[in-house]
Coordinates of C-alpha atoms in Angstrom, one line a residue:
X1 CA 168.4 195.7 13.4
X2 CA 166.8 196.1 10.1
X3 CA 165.0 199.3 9.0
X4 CA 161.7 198.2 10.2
X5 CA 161.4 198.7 14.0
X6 CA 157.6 198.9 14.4
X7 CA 156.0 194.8 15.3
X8 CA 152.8 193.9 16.0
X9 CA 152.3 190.8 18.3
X10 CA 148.8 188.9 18.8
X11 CA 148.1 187.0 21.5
X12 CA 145.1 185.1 21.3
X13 CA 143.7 183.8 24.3
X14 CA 141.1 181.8 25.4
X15 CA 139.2 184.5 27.7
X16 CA 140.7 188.1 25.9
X17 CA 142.5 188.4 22.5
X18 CA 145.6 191.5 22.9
X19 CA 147.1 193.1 20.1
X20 CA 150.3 195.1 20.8
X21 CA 152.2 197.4 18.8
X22 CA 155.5 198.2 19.5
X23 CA 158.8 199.8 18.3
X24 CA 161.7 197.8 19.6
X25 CA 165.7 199.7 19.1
X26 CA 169.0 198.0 19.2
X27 CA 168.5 197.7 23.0
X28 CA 165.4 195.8 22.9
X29 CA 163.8 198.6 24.7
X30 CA 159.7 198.1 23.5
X31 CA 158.1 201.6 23.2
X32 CA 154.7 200.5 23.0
X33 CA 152.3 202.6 20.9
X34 CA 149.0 200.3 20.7
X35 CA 147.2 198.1 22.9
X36 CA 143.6 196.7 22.1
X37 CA 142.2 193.9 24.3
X38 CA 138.6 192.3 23.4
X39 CA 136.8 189.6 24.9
X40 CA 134.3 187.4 23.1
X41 CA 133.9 183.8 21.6
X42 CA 135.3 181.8 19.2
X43 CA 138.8 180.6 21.1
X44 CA 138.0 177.9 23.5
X45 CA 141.1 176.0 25.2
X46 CA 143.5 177.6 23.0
X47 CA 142.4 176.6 19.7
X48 CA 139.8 178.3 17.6
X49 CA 135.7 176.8 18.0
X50 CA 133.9 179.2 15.6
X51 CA 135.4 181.0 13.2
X52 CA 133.4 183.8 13.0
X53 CA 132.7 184.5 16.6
X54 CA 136.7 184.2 16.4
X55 CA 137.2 187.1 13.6
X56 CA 134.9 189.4 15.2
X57 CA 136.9 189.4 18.4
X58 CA 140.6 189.4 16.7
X59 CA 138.8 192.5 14.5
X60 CA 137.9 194.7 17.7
X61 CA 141.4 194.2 19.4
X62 CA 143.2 195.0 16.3
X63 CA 140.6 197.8 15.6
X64 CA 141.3 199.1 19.7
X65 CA 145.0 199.2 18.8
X66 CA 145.2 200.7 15.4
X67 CA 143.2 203.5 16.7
X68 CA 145.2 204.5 19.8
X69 CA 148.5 203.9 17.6
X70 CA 147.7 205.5 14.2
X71 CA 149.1 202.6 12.8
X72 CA 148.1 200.3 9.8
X73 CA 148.4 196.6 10.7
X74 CA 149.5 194.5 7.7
X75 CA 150.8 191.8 9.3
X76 CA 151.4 190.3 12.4
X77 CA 153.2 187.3 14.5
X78 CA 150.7 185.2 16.2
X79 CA 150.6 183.4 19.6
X80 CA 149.6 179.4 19.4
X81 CA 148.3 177.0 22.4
X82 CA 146.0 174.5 23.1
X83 CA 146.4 170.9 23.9
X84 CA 147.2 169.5 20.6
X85 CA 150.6 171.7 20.7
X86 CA 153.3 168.6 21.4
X87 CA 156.8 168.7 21.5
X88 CA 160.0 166.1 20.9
X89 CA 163.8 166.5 21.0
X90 CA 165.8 165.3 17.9
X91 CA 168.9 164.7 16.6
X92 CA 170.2 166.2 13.1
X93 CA 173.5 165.0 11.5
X94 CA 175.4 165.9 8.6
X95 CA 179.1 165.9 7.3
X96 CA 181.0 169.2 7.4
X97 CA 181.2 170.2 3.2
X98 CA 184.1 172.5 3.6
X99 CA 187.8 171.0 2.3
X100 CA 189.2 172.7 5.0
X101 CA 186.4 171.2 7.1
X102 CA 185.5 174.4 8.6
X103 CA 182.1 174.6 9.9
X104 CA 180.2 177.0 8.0
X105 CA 176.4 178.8 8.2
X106 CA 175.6 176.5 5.5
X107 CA 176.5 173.3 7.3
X108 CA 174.6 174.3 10.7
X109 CA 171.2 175.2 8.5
X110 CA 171.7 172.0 7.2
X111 CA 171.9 170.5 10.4
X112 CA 168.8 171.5 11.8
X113 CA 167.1 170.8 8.5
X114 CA 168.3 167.5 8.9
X115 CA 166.9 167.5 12.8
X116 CA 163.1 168.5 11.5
X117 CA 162.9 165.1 9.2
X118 CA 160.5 163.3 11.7
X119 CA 158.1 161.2 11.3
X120 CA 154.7 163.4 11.0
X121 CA 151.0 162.9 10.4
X122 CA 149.8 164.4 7.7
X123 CA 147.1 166.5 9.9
X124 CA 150.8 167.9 12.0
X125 CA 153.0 170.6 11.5
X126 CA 155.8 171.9 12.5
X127 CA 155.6 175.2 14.7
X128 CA 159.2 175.2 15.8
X129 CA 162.3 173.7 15.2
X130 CA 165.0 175.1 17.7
X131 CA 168.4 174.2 18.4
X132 CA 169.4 173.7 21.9
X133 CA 173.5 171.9 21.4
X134 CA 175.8 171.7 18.9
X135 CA 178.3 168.8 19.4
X136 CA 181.3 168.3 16.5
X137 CA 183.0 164.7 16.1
X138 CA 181.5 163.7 19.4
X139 CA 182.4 166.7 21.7
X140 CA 179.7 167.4 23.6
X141 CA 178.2 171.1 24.5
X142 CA 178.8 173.6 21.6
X143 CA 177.1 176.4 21.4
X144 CA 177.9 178.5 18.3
X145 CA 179.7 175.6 15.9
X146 CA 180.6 178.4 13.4
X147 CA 184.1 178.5 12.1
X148 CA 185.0 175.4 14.0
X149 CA 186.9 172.7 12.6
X150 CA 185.7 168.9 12.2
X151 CA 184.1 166.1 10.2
X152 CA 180.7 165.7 11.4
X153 CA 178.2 168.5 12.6
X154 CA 175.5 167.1 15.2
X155 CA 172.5 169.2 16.4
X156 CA 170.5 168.3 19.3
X157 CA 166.9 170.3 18.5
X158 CA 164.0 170.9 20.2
X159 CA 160.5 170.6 18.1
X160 CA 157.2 172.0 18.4
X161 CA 154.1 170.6 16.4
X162 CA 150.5 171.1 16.6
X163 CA 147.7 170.1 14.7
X164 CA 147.5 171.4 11.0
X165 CA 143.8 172.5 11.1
X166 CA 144.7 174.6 14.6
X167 CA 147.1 176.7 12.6
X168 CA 145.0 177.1 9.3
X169 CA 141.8 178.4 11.5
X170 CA 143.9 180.4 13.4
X171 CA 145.7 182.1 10.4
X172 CA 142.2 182.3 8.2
X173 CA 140.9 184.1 11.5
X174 CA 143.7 187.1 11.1
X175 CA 144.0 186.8 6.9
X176 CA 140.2 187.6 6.8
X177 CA 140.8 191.1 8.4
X178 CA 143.7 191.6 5.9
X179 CA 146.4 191.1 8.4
X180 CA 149.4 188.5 7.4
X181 CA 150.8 186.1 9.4
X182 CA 154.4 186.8 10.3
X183 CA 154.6 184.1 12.4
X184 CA 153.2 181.6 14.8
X185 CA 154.9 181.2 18.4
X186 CA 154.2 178.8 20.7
X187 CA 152.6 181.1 24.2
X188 CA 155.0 179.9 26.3
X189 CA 158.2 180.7 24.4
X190 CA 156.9 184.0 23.8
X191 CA 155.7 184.5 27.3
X192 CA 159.8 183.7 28.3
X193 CA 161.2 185.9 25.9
X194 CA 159.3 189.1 28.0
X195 CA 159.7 187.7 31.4
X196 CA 162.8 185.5 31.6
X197 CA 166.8 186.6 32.4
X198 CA 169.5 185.0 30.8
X199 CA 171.0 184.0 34.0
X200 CA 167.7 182.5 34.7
X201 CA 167.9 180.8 31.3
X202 CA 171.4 179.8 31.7
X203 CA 170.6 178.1 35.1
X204 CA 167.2 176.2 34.7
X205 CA 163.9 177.5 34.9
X206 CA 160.5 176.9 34.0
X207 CA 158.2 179.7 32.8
X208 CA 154.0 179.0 33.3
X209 CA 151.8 180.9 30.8
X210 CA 148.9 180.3 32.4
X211 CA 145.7 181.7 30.8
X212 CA 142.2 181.1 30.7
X213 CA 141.9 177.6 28.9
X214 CA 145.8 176.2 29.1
X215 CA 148.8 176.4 31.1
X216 CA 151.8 176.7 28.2
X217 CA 155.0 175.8 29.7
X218 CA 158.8 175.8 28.5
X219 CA 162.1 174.9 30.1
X220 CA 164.9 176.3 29.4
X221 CA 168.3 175.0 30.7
X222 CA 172.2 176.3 29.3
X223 CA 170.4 179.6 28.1
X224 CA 168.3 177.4 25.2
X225 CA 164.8 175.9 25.3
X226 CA 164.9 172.6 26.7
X227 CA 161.3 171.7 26.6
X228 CA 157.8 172.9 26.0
X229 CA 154.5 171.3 27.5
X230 CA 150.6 172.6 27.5
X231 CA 148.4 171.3 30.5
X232 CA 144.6 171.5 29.4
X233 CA 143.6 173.4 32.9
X234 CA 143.6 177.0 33.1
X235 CA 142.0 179.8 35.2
X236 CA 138.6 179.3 33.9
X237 CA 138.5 176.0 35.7
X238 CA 138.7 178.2 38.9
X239 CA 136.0 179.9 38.1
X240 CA 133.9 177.2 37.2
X241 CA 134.6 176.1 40.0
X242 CA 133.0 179.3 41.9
X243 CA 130.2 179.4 39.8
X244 CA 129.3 175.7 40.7
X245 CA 130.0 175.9 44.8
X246 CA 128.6 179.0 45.3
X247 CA 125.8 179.3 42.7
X248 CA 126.6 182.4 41.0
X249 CA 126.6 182.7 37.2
X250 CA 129.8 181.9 35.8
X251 CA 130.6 186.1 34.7
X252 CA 130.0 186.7 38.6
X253 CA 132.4 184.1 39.3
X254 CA 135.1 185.6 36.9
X255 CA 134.4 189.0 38.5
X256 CA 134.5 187.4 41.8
X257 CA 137.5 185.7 41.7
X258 CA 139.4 189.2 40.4
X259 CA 137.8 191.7 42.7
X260 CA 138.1 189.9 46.0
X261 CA 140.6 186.0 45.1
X262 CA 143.1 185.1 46.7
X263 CA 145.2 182.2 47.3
X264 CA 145.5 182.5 51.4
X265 CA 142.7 181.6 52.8
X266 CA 143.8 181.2 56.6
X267 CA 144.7 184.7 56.0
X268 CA 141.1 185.8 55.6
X269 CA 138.7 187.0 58.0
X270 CA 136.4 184.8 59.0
X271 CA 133.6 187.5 59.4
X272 CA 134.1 189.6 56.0
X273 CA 130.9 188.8 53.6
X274 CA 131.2 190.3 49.5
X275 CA 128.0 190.7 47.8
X276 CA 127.8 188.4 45.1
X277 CA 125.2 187.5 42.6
X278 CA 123.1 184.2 43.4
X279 CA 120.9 182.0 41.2
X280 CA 117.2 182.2 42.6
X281 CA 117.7 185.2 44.7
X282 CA 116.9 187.8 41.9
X283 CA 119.3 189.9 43.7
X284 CA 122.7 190.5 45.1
X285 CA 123.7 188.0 47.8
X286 CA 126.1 187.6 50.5
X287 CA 129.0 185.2 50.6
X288 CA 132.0 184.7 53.0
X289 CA 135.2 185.8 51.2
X290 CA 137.2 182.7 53.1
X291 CA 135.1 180.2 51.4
X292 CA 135.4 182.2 48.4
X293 CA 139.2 182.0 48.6
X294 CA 139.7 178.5 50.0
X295 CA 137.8 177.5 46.6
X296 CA 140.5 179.6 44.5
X297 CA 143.0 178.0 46.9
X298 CA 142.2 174.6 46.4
X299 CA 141.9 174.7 42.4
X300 CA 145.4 176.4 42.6
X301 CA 146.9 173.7 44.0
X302 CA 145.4 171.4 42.0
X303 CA 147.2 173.6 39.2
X304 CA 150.2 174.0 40.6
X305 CA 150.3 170.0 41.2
X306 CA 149.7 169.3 37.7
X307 CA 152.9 171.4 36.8
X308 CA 154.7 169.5 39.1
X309 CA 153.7 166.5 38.0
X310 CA 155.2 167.4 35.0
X311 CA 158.4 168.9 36.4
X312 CA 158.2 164.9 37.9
X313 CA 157.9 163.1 35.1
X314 CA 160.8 165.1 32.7
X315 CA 163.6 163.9 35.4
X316 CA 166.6 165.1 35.0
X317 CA 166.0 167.6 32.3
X318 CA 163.6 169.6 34.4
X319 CA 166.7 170.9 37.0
X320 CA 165.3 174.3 37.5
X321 CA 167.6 175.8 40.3
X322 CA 165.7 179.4 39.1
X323 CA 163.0 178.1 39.9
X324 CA 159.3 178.9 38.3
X325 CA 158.1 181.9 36.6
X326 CA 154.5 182.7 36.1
X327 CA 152.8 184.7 33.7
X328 CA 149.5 184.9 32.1
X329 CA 146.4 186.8 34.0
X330 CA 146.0 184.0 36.5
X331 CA 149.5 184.8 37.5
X332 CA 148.1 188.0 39.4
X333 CA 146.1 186.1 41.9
X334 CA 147.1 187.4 45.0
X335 CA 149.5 184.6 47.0
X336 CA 149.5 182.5 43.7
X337 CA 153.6 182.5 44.0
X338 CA 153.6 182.0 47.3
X339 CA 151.1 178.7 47.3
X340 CA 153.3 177.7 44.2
X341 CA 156.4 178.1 45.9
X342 CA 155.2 175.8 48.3
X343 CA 154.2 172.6 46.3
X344 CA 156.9 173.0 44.1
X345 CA 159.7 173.3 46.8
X346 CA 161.3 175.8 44.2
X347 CA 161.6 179.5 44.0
X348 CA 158.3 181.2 42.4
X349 CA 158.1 184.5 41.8
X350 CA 155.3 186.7 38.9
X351 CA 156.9 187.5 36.0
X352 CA 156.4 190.8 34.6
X353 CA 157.1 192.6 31.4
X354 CA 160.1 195.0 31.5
X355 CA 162.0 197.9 29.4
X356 CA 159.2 199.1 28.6
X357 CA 158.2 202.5 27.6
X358 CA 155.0 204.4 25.5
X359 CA 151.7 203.3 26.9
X360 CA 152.7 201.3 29.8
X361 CA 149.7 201.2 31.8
X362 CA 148.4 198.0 32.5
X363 CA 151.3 196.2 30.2
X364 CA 153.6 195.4 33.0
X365 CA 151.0 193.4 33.8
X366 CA 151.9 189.5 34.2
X367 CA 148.7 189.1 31.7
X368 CA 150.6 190.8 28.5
X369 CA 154.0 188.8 28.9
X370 CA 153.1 186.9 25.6
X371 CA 152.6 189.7 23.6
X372 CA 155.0 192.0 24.6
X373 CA 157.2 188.7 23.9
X374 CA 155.7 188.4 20.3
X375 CA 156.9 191.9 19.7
X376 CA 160.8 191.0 21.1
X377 CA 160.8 187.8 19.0
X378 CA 160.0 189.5 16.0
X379 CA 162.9 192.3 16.7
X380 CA 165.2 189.2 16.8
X381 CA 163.9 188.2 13.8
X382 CA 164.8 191.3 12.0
X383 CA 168.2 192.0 13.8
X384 CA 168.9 188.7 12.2
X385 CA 168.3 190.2 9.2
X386 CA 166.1 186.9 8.0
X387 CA 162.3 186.5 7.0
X388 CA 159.9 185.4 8.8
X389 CA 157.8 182.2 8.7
X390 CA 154.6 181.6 6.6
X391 CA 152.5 178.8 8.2
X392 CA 152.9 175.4 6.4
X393 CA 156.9 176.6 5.7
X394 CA 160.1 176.9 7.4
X395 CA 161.8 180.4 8.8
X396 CA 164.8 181.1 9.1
X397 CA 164.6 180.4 13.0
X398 CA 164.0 176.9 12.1
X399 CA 167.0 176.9 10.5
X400 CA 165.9 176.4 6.3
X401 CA 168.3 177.5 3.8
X402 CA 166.5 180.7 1.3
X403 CA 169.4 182.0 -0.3
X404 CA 172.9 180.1 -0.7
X405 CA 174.1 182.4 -2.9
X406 CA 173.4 185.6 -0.4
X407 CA 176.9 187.3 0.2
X408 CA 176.1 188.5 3.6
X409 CA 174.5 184.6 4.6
X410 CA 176.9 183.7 6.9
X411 CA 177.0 187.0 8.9
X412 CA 173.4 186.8 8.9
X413 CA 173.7 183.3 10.0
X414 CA 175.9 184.2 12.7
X415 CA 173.4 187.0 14.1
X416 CA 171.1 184.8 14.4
X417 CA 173.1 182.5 16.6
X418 CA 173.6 185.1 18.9
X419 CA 169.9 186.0 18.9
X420 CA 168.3 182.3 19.7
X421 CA 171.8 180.8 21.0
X422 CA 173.5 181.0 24.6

């Protein structure tokens, strides 16, 4: 890893922007020495609605964490979502350059280079550009290409794109408080990189981000991202729910659905009554907690069917024998894994930050899997020894070429192989 060890990830959510500060060693351990949360407006569905509504909320988080830390934040890497996130798989192809037609770090940037020329509208960019095979003069299923010997260097890559005015307000919202992008990451990816195992990667398995606004979801499959999706439904679409069938203003519906939700009903007793908050009354109602649950219930489901829907509709690239992961602060909704578990006919289980250490409390939470995975993708970035992206440009994750005449490319190349590769 590179001198620096300190990152700072920011996860901006549609009901509560985190900032986390970390220090990350060789072993990916995250000692985490600031945490800020902040609610407020400005983020609606992922993607920024009023700028400064936006700033003020991204300003009281960072301010939260800086002052618990004692650190400065100059720069950050940024968490991305929303429905106008898409994704596509494409091919890139080149000739090997070498005489002795070894394949070289040189040939594989050049590769995925080769795999981001798509066809873009000029209001598009490109978020990500990851490699998930390598195959060389038509075999099939190779994973590090480097030093092998052939004529022609194919990469199958996956591709990530959103909407070009989603990443400027999003940046402007952070560069007005002084603070540098780093780097934008797709939720989802960033949500795996905390919660996910290799086996699990290796195997087939689907990690759900699922937040206020958006569900952000990724398959990965041979250890590499596979695919990346972002349903438009979210946990505030539970609570509007509440609000609407029980008549309670839609902050007593949030608190509602934390305090006393959960996603088994028939497990309820029938008799138990919460005091709730009703329009008209003027004062503090009662409500049967069954109904209150069989409303979270029944929005879950609808959820959880929309994720399966898509599971249905990717085939044979969405073999998840691992199952579903969740994540996100709907994810701690009490029977949420089991009701999944159910529809889905897969194993489910709550995906949780771990190796952690520091200030802990509350970060093993499901709800902090995206930052705490901003923080780990940004150690990788540095143990690869390779800077990071600028919105608009492309890293060195997305495989562009910054220095051909670096001596130590190609061992740097190979790091980062090992860091993003099976």
């Amino acid at each position: 890893m590179s001198d620096q060890t300190t990152f700072v990830g920011i996860d901006v959510g549609s009901s509560k922007i985190s900032t986390l500060i970390a220090e990350v060693d060789e072993n990916y351990t995250t000692h985490v020495i600031g945490v800020g949360d902040a609610s407020g407006g400005g983020v609606r569905n992922g993607v920024v609605v009023n700028i400064d509504e936006a700033v003020k909320t991204v300003q009281a988080s960072v301010e939260k964490a800086e002052r618990v830390s004692g650190f400065k934040i100059m720069s950050a890497y940024l968490t991305v979502s929303g429905s106008q996130v898409e994704s596509l798989n494409n091919r890139g192809v080149v000739a090997i350059a070498n005489d002795d037609k070894t394949v070289d770090s040189e040939d594989v940037a050049r590769a995925i280079e080769s795999a981001r020329i798509i066809n873009l509208t000029p209001n598009r960019e490109i978020v990500h550009a990851l490699p998930r095979h390598f195959m060389i003069d038509g075999q099939d299923g190779v994973r590090n290409p480097l030093r092998m010997i052939g004529y022609r260097l194919d990469v199958e890559t996956h591709i990530v794109t959103t909407a070009l005015t989603s990443i400027r307000n999003l940046t402007k919202c952070v560069q007005q408080l002084g603070i540098e992008v780093d780097e934008l990451v797709v939720s989802s990816l960033a949500a795996g990189e905390a919660v996910l195992t290799t086996e699990e990667k290796e195997l087939g398995v689907m990690v759900a981000d699922v937040g206020g606004g958006t569900t952000d979801l990724a398959i990965y499959n041979e250890g590499s991202v596979w695919q990346t999706m972002v349903l438009p439904i979210g946990g505030d679409q539970v609570s509007k729910e509440i609000a609407v069938q029980l008549r309670t203003p839609l902050a007593e519906a949030e608190a509602l659905k934390v305090r006393h939700g959960d996603c088994r009903p028939s497990e309820m007793d029938t008799g138990e009554v919460i005091d709730a908050e009703i329009f008209g009354q003027g004062r503090s109602g009662k409500i049967g907690r069954r109904g209150l649950c069989e409303i979270i219930e029944d929005r879950s489901r609808h959820l959880i069917q929309q994720i399966d829907g898509e599971i249905k509709r990717l085939g044979t690239d969405a073999v998840l024998p691992a199952g579903l992961v969740l994540a996100g602060g709907v994810a701690r909704t009490p029977g949420l894994a089991e009701l999944a578990s159910e529809v889905l006919n897969l194993p489910v289980r709550v995906g949780t930050p771990n190796n952690l250490s520091g200030l802990t409390d509350n970060i093993t939470s499901p709800s902090y899997a995206a930052g705490v995975g901003l923080v780990l993708w940004a150690a990788k970035q540095a143990t690869s020894g390779m800077p990071a992206q600028q919105p608009g440009t492309a890293s060195w994750q997305d495989g562009a070429i910054r220095d051909n005449n670096d001596t130590d490319f190609a061992g740097k190349f190979r790091t980062w192989l090992k860091a993003f590769l099976p």
